[in-house]
Coordinates of C-alpha atoms and ligand atoms in Angstrom, one line a residue:
X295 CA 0.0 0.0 0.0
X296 CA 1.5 3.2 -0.8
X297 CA 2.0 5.8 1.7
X298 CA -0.1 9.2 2.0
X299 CA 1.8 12.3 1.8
X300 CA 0.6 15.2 5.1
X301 CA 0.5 17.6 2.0
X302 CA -2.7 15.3 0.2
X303 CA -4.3 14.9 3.8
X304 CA -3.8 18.9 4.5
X305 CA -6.3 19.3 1.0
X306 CA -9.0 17.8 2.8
X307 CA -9.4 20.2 5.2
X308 CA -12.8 21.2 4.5
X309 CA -16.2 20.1 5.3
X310 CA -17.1 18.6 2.0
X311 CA -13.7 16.8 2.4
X312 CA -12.2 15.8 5.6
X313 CA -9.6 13.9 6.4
X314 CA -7.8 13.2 9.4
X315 CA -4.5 11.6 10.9
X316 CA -5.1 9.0 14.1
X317 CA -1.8 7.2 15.1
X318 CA -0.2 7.1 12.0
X319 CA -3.4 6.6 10.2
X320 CA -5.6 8.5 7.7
X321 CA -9.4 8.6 7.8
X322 CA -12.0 9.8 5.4
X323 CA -14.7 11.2 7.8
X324 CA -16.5 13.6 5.7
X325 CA -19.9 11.2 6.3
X326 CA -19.4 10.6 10.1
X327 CA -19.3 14.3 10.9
X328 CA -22.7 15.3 12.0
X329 CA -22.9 11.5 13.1
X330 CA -19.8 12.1 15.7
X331 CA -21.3 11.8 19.1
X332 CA -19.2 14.8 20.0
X333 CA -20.1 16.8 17.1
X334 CA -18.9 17.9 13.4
X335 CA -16.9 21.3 15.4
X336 CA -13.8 19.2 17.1
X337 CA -13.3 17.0 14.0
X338 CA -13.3 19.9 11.6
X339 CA -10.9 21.6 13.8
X340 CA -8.2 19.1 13.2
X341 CA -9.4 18.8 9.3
X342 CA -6.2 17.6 7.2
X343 CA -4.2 17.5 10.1
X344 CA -2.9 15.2 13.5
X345 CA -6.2 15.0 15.4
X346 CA -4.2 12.1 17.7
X347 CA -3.6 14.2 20.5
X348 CA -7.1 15.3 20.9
X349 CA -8.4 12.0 20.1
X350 CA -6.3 10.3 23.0
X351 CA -7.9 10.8 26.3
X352 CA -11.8 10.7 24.7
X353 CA -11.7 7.8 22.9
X354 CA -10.2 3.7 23.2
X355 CA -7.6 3.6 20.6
X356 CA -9.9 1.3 18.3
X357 CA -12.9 3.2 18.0
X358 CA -12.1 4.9 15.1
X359 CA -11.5 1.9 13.0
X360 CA -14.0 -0.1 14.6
X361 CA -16.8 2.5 13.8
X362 CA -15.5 3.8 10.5
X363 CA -16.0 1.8 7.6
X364 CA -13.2 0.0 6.2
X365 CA -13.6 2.3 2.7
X366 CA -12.9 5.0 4.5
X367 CA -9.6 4.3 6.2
X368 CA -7.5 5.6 3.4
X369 CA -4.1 4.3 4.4
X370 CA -0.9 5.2 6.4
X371 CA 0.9 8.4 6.7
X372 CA 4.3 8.8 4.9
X373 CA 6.3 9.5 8.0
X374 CA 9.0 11.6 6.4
X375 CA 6.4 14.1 4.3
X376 CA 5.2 15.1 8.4
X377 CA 7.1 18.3 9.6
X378 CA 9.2 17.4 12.4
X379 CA 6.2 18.7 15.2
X380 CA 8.3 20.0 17.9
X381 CA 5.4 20.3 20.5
X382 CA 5.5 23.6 21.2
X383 CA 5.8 24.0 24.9
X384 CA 3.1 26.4 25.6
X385 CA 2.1 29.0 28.5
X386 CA -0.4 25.8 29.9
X387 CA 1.8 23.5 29.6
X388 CA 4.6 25.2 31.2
X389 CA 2.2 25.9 34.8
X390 CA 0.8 22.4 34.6
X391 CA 4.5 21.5 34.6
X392 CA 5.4 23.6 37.3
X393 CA 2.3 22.6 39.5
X394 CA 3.0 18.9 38.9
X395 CA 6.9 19.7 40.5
X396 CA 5.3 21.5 43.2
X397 CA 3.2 18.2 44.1
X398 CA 4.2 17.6 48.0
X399 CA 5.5 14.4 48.3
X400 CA 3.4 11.6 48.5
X401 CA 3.4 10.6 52.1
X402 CA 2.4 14.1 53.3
X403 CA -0.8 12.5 51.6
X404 CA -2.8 12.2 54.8
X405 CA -6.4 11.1 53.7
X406 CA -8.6 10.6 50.7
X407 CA -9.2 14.9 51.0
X408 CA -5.6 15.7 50.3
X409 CA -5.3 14.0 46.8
X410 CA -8.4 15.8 45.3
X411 CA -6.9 19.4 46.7
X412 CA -4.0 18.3 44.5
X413 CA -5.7 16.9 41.6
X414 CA -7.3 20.6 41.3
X415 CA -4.5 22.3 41.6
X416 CA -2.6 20.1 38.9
X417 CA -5.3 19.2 36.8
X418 CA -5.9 20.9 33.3
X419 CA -9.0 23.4 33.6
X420 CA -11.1 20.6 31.2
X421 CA -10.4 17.8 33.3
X422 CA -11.4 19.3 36.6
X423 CA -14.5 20.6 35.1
X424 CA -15.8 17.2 33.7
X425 CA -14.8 14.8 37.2
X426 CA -15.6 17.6 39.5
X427 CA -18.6 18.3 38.1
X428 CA -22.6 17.3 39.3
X429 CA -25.5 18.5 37.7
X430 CA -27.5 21.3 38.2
X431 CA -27.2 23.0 42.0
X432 CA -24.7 20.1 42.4
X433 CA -27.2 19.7 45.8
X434 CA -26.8 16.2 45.7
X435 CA -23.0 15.7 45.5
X436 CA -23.1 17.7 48.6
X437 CA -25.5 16.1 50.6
X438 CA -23.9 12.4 49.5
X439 CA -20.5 13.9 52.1
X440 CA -23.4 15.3 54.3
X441 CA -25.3 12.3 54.9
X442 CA -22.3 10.3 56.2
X443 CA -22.3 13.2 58.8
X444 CA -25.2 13.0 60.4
X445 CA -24.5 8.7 61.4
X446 CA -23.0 8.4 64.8
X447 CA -21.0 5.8 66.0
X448 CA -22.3 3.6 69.2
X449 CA -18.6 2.1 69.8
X450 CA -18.5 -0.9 72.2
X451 CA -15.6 -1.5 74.6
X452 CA -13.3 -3.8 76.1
X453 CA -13.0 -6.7 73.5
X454 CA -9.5 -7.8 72.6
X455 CA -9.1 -6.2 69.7
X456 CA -5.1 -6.5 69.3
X457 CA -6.4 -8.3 65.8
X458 CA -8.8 -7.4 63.5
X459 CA -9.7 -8.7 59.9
X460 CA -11.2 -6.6 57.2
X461 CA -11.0 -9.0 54.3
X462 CA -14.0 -10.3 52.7
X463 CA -15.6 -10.9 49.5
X464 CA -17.5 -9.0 47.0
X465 CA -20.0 -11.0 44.6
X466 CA -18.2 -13.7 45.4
X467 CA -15.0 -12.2 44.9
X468 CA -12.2 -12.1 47.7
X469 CA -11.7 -8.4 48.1
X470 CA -8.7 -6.8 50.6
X471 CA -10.8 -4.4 51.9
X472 CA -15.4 -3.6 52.1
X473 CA -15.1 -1.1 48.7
X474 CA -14.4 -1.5 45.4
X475 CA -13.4 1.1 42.9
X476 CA -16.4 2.5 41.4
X477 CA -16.4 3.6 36.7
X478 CA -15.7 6.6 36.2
X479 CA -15.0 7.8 32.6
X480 CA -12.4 9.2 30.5
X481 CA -9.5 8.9 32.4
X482 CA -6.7 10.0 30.4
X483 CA -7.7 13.2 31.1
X484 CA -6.4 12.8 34.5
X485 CA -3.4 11.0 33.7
X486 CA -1.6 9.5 30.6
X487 CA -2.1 5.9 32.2
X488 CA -5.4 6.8 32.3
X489 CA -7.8 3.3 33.8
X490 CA -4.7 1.2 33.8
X491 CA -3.4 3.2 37.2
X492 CA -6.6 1.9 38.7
X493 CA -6.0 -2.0 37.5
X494 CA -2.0 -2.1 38.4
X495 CA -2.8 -0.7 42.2
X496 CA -6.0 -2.7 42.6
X497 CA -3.9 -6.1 41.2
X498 CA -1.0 -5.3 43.4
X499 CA -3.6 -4.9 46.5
X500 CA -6.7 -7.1 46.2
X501 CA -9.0 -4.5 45.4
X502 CA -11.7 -5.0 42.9
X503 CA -11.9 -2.4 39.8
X504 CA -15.4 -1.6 37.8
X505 CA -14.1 -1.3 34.6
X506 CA -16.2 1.6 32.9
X507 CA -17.6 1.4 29.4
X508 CA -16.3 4.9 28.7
X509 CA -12.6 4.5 29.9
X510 CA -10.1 6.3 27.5
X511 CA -8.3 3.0 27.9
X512 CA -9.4 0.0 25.7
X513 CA -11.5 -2.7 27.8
X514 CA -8.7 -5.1 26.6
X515 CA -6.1 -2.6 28.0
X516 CA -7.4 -2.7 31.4
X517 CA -8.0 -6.4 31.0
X518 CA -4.3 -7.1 29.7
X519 CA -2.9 -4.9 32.6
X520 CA -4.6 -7.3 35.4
X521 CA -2.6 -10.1 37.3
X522 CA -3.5 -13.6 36.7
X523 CA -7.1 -14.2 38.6
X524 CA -7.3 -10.8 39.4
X525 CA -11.6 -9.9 39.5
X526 CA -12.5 -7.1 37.3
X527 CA -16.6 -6.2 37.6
X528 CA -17.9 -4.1 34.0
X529 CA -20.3 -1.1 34.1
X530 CA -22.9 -1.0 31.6
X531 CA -24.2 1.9 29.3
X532 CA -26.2 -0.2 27.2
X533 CA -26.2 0.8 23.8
X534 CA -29.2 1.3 21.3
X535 CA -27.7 -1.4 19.3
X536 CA -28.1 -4.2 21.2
X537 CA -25.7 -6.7 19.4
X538 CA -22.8 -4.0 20.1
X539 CA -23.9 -4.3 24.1
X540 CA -24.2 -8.3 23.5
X541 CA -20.9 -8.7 21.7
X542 CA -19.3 -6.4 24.5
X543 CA -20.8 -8.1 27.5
X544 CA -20.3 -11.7 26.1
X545 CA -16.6 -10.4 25.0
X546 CA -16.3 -9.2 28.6
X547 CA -17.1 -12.9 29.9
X548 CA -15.1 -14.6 27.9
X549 CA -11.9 -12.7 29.4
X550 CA -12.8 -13.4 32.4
X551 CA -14.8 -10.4 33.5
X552 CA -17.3 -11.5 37.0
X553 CA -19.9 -8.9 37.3
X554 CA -22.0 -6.7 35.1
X555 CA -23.1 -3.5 36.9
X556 CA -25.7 -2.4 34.6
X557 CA -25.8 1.9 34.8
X558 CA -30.0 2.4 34.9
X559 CA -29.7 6.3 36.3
X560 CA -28.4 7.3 32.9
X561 CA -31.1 7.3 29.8
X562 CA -29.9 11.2 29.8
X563 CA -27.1 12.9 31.2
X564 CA -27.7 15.4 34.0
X565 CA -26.7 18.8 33.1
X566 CA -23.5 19.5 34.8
X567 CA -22.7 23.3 33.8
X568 CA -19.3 23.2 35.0
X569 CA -18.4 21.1 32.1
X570 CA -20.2 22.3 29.6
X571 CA -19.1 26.0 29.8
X572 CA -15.5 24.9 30.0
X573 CA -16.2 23.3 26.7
X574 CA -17.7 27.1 25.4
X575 CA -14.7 28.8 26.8
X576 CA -12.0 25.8 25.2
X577 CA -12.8 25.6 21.3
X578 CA -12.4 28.9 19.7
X579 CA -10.3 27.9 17.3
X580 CA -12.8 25.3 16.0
X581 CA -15.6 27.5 15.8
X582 CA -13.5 29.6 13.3
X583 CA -13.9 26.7 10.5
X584 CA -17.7 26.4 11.2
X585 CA -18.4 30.3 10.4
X586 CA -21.2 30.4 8.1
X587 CA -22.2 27.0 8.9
X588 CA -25.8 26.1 10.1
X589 CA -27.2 23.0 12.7
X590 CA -24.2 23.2 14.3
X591 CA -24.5 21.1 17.8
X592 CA -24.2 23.1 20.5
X593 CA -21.3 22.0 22.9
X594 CA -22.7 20.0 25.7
X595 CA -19.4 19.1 27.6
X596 CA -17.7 15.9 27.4
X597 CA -20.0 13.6 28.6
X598 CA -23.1 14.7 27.1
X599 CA -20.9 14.9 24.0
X600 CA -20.0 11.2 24.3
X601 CA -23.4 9.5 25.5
X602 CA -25.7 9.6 22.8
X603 CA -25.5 6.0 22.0
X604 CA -27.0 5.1 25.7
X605 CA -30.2 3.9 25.3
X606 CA -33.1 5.5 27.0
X607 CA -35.7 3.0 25.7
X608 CA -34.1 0.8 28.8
X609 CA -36.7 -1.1 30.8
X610 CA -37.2 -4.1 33.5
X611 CA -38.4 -6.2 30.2
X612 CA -34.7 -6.1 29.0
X613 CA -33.5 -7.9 32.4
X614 CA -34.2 -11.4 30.8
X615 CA -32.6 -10.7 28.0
X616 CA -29.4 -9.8 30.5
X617 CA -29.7 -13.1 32.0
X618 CA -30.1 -14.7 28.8
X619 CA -26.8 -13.5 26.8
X620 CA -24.5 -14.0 30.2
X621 CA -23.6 -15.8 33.0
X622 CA -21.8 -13.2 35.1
X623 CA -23.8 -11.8 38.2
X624 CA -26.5 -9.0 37.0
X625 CA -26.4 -5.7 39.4
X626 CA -28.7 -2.6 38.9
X627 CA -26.3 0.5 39.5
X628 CA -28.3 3.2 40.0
X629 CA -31.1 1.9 42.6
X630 CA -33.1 4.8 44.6
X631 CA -36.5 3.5 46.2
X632 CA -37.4 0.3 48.0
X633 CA -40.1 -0.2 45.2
X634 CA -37.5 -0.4 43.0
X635 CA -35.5 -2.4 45.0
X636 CA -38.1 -5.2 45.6
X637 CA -38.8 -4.8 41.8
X638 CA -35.0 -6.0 41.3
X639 CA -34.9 -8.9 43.6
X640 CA -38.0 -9.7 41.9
X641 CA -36.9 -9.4 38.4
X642 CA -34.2 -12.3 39.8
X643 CA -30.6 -10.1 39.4
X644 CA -27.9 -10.2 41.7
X645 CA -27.7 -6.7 43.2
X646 CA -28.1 -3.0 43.0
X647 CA -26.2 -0.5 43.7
X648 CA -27.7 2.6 46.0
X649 CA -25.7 5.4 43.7
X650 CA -27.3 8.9 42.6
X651 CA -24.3 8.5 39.8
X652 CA -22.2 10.9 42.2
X653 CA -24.5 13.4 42.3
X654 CA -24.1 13.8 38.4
X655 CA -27.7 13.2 37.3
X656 CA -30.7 14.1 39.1
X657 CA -29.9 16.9 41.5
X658 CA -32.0 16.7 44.6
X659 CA -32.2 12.9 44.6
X660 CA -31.5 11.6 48.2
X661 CA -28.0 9.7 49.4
X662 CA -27.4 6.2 48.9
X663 CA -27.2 6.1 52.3
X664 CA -30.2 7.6 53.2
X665 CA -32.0 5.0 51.2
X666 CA -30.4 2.3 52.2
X667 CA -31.9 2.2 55.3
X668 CA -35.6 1.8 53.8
X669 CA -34.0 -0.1 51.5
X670 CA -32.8 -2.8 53.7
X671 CA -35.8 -2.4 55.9
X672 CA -37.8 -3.5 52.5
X673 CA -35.8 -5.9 52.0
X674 CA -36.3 -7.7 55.2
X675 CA -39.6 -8.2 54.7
X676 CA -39.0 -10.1 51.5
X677 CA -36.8 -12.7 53.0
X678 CA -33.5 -13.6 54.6
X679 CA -31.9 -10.8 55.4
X680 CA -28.9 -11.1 55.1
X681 CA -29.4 -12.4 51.6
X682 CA -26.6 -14.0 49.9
X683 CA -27.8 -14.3 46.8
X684 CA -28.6 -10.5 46.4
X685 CA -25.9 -7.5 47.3
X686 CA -26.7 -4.0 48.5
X687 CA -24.0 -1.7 47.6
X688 CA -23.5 1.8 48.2
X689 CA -21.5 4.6 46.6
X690 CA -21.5 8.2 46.5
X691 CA -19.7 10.8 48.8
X692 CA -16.8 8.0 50.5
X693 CA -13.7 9.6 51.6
X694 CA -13.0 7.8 55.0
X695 CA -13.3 4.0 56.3
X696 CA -15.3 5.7 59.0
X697 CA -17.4 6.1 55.7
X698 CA -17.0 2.5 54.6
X699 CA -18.0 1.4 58.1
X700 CA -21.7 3.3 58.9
X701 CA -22.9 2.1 55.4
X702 CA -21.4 -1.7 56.2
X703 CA -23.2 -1.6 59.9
X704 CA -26.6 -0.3 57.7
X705 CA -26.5 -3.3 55.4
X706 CA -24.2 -2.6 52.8
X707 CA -22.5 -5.9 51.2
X708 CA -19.5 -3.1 50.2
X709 CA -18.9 0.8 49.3
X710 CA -17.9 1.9 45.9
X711 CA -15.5 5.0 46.2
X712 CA -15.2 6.8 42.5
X713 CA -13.8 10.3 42.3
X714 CA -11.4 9.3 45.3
X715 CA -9.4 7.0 43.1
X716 CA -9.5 9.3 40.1
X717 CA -8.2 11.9 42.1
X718 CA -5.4 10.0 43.4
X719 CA -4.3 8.6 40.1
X720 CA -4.7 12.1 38.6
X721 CA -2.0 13.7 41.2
X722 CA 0.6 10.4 41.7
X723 CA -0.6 7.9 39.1
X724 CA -0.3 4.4 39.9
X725 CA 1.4 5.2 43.5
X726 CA -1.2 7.1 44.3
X727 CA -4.1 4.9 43.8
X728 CA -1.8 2.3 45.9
X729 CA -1.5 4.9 48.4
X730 CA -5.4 5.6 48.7
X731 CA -5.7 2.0 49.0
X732 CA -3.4 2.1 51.8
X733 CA -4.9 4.8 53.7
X734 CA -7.9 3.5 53.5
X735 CA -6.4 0.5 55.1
X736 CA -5.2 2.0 58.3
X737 CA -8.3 4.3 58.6
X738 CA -10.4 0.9 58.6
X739 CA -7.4 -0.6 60.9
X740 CA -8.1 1.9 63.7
X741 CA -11.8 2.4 63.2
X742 CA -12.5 -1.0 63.7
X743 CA -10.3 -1.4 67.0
X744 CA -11.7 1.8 68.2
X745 CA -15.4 0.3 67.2
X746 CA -15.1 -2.9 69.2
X747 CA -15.4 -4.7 65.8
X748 CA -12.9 -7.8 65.3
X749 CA -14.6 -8.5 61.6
X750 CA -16.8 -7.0 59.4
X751 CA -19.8 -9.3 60.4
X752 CA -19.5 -7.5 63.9
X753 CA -19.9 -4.0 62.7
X754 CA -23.6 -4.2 63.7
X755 CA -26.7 -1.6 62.6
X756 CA -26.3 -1.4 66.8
X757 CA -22.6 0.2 66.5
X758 CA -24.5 3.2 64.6
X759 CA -27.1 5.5 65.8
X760 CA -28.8 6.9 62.0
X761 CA -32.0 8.5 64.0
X762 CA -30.9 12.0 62.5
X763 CA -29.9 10.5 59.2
X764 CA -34.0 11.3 57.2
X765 CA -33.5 14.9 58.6
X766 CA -32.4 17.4 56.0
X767 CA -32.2 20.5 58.4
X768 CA -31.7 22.6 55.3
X769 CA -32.3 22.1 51.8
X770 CA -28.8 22.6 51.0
X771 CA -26.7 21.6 54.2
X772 CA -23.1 22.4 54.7
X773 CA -20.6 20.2 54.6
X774 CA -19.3 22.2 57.7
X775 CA -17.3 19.6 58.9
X776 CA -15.6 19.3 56.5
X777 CA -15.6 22.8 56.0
X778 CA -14.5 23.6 59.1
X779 CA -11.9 21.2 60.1
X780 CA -9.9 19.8 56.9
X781 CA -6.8 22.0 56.1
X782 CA -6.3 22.1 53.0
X783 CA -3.2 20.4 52.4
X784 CA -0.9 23.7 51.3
X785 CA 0.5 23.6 48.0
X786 CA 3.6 25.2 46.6
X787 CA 3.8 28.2 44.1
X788 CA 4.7 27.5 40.9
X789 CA 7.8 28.6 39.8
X790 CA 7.5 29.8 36.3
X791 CA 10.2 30.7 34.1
Ligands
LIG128 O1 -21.0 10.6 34.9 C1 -20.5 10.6 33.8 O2 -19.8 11.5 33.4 C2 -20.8 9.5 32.9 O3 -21.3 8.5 33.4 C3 -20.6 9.5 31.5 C4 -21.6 9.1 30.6 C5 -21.5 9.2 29.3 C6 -20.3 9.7 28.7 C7 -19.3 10.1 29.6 C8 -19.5 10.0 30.9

């Protein structure tokens, strides 16, 4: 195959022609503009040029050639028509540089609060916006660290507790520790290891990653990076193809994959502004080559950007066909209500999740916490309680194993802690993540001796006193705990050249 010369691929620069360069690659994509989930604007702006950089963190390396047709992948690159590209260093990159040297050292990393002081401070504007971000009054996000707050402790006294044991298992699953870590999206945008942080820390210490269908990494990727046995659970979007959602699920099985955590809070992204003005105030330059064009999407943000192939038409009559296509354990992320609860042990799957998506959808919707407690008081009265064939898992707002240990006495089977492990991979990488991991370790450690707890079947719903827990003493309470107490962990100036 002969090779493509940059000057050809810089004459399809236009919207009636566009080509672009992915790793080495050309692509026609003239057709797939106004069907790019993201929109025609950010493809046009790399029209006839290297779009690879941009294309990184949002998409798995495949996608491209998986969801263009083959006609349309025009060939390779002649590597020696491509200017030398010396990256010009610019004015961002040079203070994300000097913030990243200014990172105090990792064990002055005292808690799960530190890393996301420094994961704002180092990360790119974009990136904070989009994993920071909840929708709307971002009420919810809030109240998920609020709720935590108003669970006492009823600690019980004089047990020998020179040893305690923490381990346990998840799904079946031996887990180091009561949490897991929970999808989130896209995260090369944090860290050029993006997903694979999480899988190399949680191999090396026991810990369970949900792999998310929207990593930057490739599923294979993540899967390749795992140590032998190592359990990896999937989240779900499910796509309005079905066969693509089969074909990943089954694909997921096959390498070895043990739970699917199936998102059902999702049919539309919640509006979360901070994201989607970043994306106004980022892509000047591309809104130069759409002048004078019409039906132009308006930017959404990055995640509304990337989600229109989630399929809102999602129902409980779809459950069977789940059950029918895989073997792995079925778990409803996304679970609110008792009625919906009872309607999933009904509909026969192995779970839910107690999650309001990290406050990221429907702003106003109550704590996982808070409903677990009706939740599990449902649940009793539709058999054995503790059940063992159906998990209650909680996620949303976990920072502390003080955290872990209030939803564990309430009935949890296990916490799922998201943004706390994207922070920590997004300021240290891999040795971050391991050191989260760790920290949550001794915080569990000490809460337990301090509890009177030897194992985690002994952290009892009589070790917690949640009487104030239903009362929301303001619509919007203050985290002022939090507010009040943490120091924010002081960071360096910059030194700029
Ligand atoms: O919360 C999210 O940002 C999320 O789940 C998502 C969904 C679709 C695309 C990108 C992210």
């Amino acid at each position: 195959m002969s090779l493509i010369s940059a000057a050809t691929v810089s004459q399809h620069a236009s919207r009636d022609s566009c080509w672009i360069i992915v790793h080495g690659k050309v692509y026609d994509v003239t057709d797939f503009l106004d069907d790019h989930p993201g929109g025609s604007k950010i493809i046009l702006k790399y029209a006839g040029t290297d779009a690879t950089e941009a294309y990184d963190p949002i998409h798995p390396p495949d996608a491209i050639k998986t969801n263009l047709p083959t006609q349309k992948h025009i060939g390779e690159i002649d590597p020696s028509t491509v200017a030398k590209v010396v990256k010009k260093v610019t004015d961002a990159d040079r203070k994300r540089q000097a913030l990243l040297d200014a990172r105090p050292p990792l064990d002055e990393i005292l808690n799960l609060h530190d890393f996301e002081a420094v994961a704002r401070s180092v990360l790119p504007d974009k990136a904070w916006a989009y994993y920071s971000s909840a929708s709307d009054d971002e009420i919810t996000i809030r109240e998920n660290r609020a709720a935590f707050q108003r669970i006492w402790f009823r600690p019980r006294i004089l047990r020998d507790v020179t040893s305690v044991d923490w381990s346990c298992t998840i799904l079946g699953q031996k887990s180091s520790l009561p949490l897991y870590i929970s999808a989130t999206a896209l995260g090369k945008l944090g860290h050029p290891d993006g997903e694979l942080n999480l899988t190399r820390a949680a191999g090396k210490h026991g810990v369970i990653q949900m792999i998310p269908t929207l990593a930057s990494c490739s599923f294979d990727q993540i899967v390749d990076a795992a140590v032998p046995g190592q359990p990896l659970f999937l989240q779900l979007y499910v796509n309005r193809n079905r066969e693509i959602t089969k074909n990943y699920v089954q694909h997921a099985e096959r390498r070895g994959v043990k739970a699917l955590f199936i998102t059902v809070d999702a049919p539309q992204l919640g509006r979360r502004e901070k994201d989607m003005r970043m994306k106004f105030v980022g892509d000047d330059a591309g809104a130069k080559v759409q002048e004078g064009q019409s039906g132009v999407k308006k930017d959404q943000g990055v995640a509304r950007a990337i989600s229109s192939f989630i399929d809102p038409s999602l129902s409980w009559k779809d459950i069977p066909w789940f059950r029918s296509i895989t073997n792995m354990s079925i778990i409803l992320k996304g679970v609110a209500t008792p009625e919906d609860a009872i309607m999933a042990l009904e509909a026969g799957v192995q779970g839910i999740v107690l999650s309001n998506h990290g406050g990221r959808q429907l702003d106003t919707s109550r704590s996982g916490l808070e409903n677990l407690v009706d939740i599990v008081a449902a649940l009793k009265t539709r058999g054995p309680w503790p059940n063992p064939n159906f998990s209650v898992f909680v996620d949303g707002g976990v920072r502390r194993a003080s955290d872990v240990l209030k939803a564990l006495a309430l009935g949890a089977s296990a916490v799922g802690v998201g943004r706390g492990f994207l922070y920590a991979f997004s300021s240290y990488g891999q040795e971050g993540v391991e050191r989260a991991i760790q920290i949550f370790r001794d915080e569990i450690e000490m809460n337990m001796r301090l509890l009177g707890a030897r194992n985690l079947s002994e952290v009892v719903p009589e070790m917690v006193d949640a009487s104030a827990l239903h009362s929301h003493a303001t619509i919007t309470p203050r985290d002022s705990l939090y507010d009040q107490t943490y120091q924010p962990l002081r960071l360096a100036q910059p030194k700029t050249r």
